[in-house]
Amino acid sequence: MATITEKKQLSEHVFKLTLRAPEIAAKHKAGQFVILRVSEKGERIPLTIADFDRQKGTITLVIQAVGKTTREMQQVCRVGTRLLALTGPMGEPSHIGGQRHVVCVGGGLGVAPIFP
């Protein structure tokens, strides 16, 4: 289980959630994602981890409210809300091959995996 520790509206349809999820924060690597479910009747959706803080045990998700579940999350989720289910980190982490300098390009919410 994870608890929402911060919610911030970034634009009309984009919001940021910070979740207390120490086990995921401890294991997360850049490019990975989580799968979450907000309610008993809700669907499971994958969301990219946009940031994390191992010391605080938190992960940050930046979400665009475009589908049924993300719009429900925008309306229902508040600080203190406990998610029904959170699984992760999942997926292959980004691999840069030991290079000293890397250029990453993304647009819009597609830059979430680039930041970490």
mmCIF file of C-alpha atoms in Angstrom:
data_model
loop_
_atom_site.group_PDB
_atom_site.id
_atom_site.type_symbol
_atom_site.label_atom_id
_atom_site.label_comp_id
_atom_site.label_asym_id
_atom_site.label_seq_id
_atom_site.Cartn_x
_atom_site.Cartn_y
_atom_site.Cartn_z
ATOM 1 C CA MET A 1 0.000 0.000 0.000
ATOM 2 C CA ALA A 2 1.114 3.552 -0.730
ATOM 3 C CA THR A 3 -0.149 6.849 0.644
ATOM 4 C CA ILE A 4 -0.333 10.146 -1.230
ATOM 5 C CA THR A 5 1.883 12.669 0.565
ATOM 6 C CA GLU A 6 1.581 15.524 -1.956
ATOM 7 C CA LYS A 7 -0.748 16.471 -4.798
ATOM 8 C CA LYS A 8 -0.121 19.465 -7.014
ATOM 9 C CA GLN A 9 -2.131 20.623 -10.027
ATOM 10 C CA LEU A 10 0.336 21.597 -12.795
ATOM 11 C CA SER A 11 -2.221 22.538 -15.464
ATOM 12 C CA GLU A 12 -5.884 21.865 -16.222
ATOM 13 C CA HIS A 13 -5.278 18.195 -17.055
ATOM 14 C CA VAL A 14 -1.832 17.511 -15.557
ATOM 15 C CA PHE A 15 -1.103 16.851 -11.904
ATOM 16 C CA LYS A 16 1.735 15.539 -9.781
ATOM 17 C CA LEU A 17 1.405 12.929 -7.045
ATOM 18 C CA THR A 18 4.089 12.105 -4.528
ATOM 19 C CA LEU A 19 3.573 8.711 -2.902
ATOM 20 C CA ARG A 20 5.124 7.219 0.208
ATOM 21 C CA ALA A 21 6.424 3.930 -1.201
ATOM 22 C CA PRO A 22 9.771 3.156 0.482
ATOM 23 C CA GLU A 23 10.266 -0.304 -1.038
ATOM 24 C CA ILE A 24 9.782 1.019 -4.575
ATOM 25 C CA ALA A 25 11.910 4.134 -3.961
ATOM 26 C CA ALA A 26 14.746 1.940 -2.649
ATOM 27 C CA LYS A 27 14.825 -0.258 -5.772
ATOM 28 C CA HIS A 28 13.856 2.198 -8.537
ATOM 29 C CA LYS A 29 16.145 2.821 -11.504
ATOM 30 C CA ALA A 30 15.661 5.420 -14.240
ATOM 31 C CA GLY A 31 13.105 4.415 -16.875
ATOM 32 C CA GLN A 32 11.029 2.109 -14.680
ATOM 33 C CA PHE A 33 7.320 2.363 -13.934
ATOM 34 C CA VAL A 34 4.655 1.291 -11.440
ATOM 35 C CA ILE A 35 1.199 -0.196 -11.887
ATOM 36 C CA LEU A 36 -1.471 1.179 -9.587
ATOM 37 C CA ARG A 37 -5.129 0.792 -8.803
ATOM 38 C CA VAL A 38 -7.054 3.503 -6.981
ATOM 39 C CA SER A 39 -10.371 1.795 -6.224
ATOM 40 C CA GLU A 40 -11.887 -1.672 -5.982
ATOM 41 C CA LYS A 41 -13.701 -1.264 -9.310
ATOM 42 C CA GLY A 42 -10.874 0.700 -10.946
ATOM 43 C CA GLU A 43 -8.547 -0.601 -13.617
ATOM 44 C CA ARG A 44 -4.818 -1.176 -13.152
ATOM 45 C CA ILE A 45 -2.772 1.417 -15.020
ATOM 46 C CA PRO A 46 0.982 1.777 -15.668
ATOM 47 C CA LEU A 47 2.609 5.122 -14.840
ATOM 48 C CA THR A 48 6.247 6.147 -15.272
ATOM 49 C CA ILE A 49 8.159 7.123 -12.146
ATOM 50 C CA ALA A 50 9.173 10.734 -12.787
ATOM 51 C CA ASP A 51 11.269 11.180 -9.634
ATOM 52 C CA PHE A 52 12.149 9.440 -6.378
ATOM 53 C CA ASP A 53 13.757 10.120 -3.017
ATOM 54 C CA ARG A 54 15.324 7.072 -1.397
ATOM 55 C CA GLN A 55 15.868 8.862 1.934
ATOM 56 C CA LYS A 56 12.231 9.989 2.224
ATOM 57 C CA GLY A 57 10.946 6.741 0.691
ATOM 58 C CA THR A 58 8.866 8.557 -1.928
ATOM 59 C CA ILE A 59 8.205 8.334 -5.641
ATOM 60 C CA THR A 60 6.693 11.025 -7.855
ATOM 61 C CA LEU A 61 4.255 10.504 -10.723
ATOM 62 C CA VAL A 62 3.253 13.179 -13.247
ATOM 63 C CA ILE A 63 -0.150 12.270 -14.665
ATOM 64 C CA GLN A 64 -2.200 13.614 -17.551
ATOM 65 C CA ALA A 65 -5.929 13.140 -16.875
ATOM 66 C CA VAL A 66 -7.122 11.845 -20.246
ATOM 67 C CA GLY A 67 -8.732 8.468 -19.541
ATOM 68 C CA LYS A 68 -11.393 7.216 -17.126
ATOM 69 C CA THR A 69 -8.943 6.225 -14.390
ATOM 70 C CA THR A 70 -6.617 9.215 -14.620
ATOM 71 C CA ARG A 71 -9.600 11.601 -14.554
ATOM 72 C CA GLU A 72 -10.931 9.717 -11.504
ATOM 73 C CA MET A 73 -7.511 10.045 -9.860
ATOM 74 C CA GLN A 74 -7.456 13.796 -10.547
ATOM 75 C CA GLN A 75 -10.834 14.206 -8.819
ATOM 76 C CA VAL A 76 -10.650 11.652 -5.991
ATOM 77 C CA CYS A 77 -7.018 11.461 -4.870
ATOM 78 C CA ARG A 78 -6.079 13.738 -1.985
ATOM 79 C CA VAL A 79 -3.152 13.966 0.416
ATOM 80 C CA GLY A 80 -3.597 11.052 2.816
ATOM 81 C CA THR A 81 -5.412 8.824 0.285
ATOM 82 C CA ARG A 82 -4.159 5.235 0.325
ATOM 83 C CA LEU A 83 -3.963 3.511 -3.027
ATOM 84 C CA LEU A 84 -5.639 0.132 -3.240
ATOM 85 C CA ALA A 85 -2.644 -1.398 -5.014
ATOM 86 C CA LEU A 86 0.813 -0.293 -6.148
ATOM 87 C CA THR A 87 3.282 -2.650 -7.836
ATOM 88 C CA GLY A 88 6.804 -1.842 -8.925
ATOM 89 C CA PRO A 89 9.324 -0.908 -9.917
ATOM 90 C CA MET A 90 8.666 -2.674 -13.212
ATOM 91 C CA GLY A 91 10.268 -2.656 -16.644
ATOM 92 C CA GLU A 92 13.834 -2.578 -17.857
ATOM 93 C CA PRO A 93 15.754 0.413 -16.532
ATOM 94 C CA SER A 94 17.318 2.774 -19.046
ATOM 95 C CA HIS A 95 20.821 1.696 -19.993
ATOM 96 C CA ILE A 96 23.397 4.253 -21.116
ATOM 97 C CA GLY A 97 26.402 1.937 -21.335
ATOM 98 C CA GLY A 98 28.778 3.709 -18.973
ATOM 99 C CA GLN A 99 29.036 6.821 -21.140
ATOM 100 C CA ARG A 100 30.150 10.051 -19.481
ATOM 101 C CA HIS A 101 27.793 12.310 -21.445
ATOM 102 C CA VAL A 102 24.352 11.434 -22.772
ATOM 103 C CA VAL A 103 21.803 13.504 -24.688
ATOM 104 C CA CYS A 104 18.149 12.646 -24.055
ATOM 105 C CA VAL A 105 15.252 14.073 -26.043
ATOM 106 C CA GLY A 106 11.572 13.987 -25.107
ATOM 107 C CA GLY A 107 8.438 16.030 -25.345
ATOM 108 C CA GLY A 108 5.538 16.783 -23.032
ATOM 109 C CA LEU A 109 4.937 14.136 -20.410
ATOM 110 C CA GLY A 110 7.253 11.829 -22.371
ATOM 111 C CA VAL A 111 10.192 13.373 -20.528
ATOM 112 C CA ALA A 112 9.243 11.658 -17.235
ATOM 113 C CA PRO A 113 11.725 8.777 -17.607
ATOM 114 C CA ILE A 114 14.491 11.184 -18.656
ATOM 115 C CA PHE A 115 14.662 13.197 -15.421
ATOM 116 C CA PRO A 116 15.906 10.381 -13.122
#
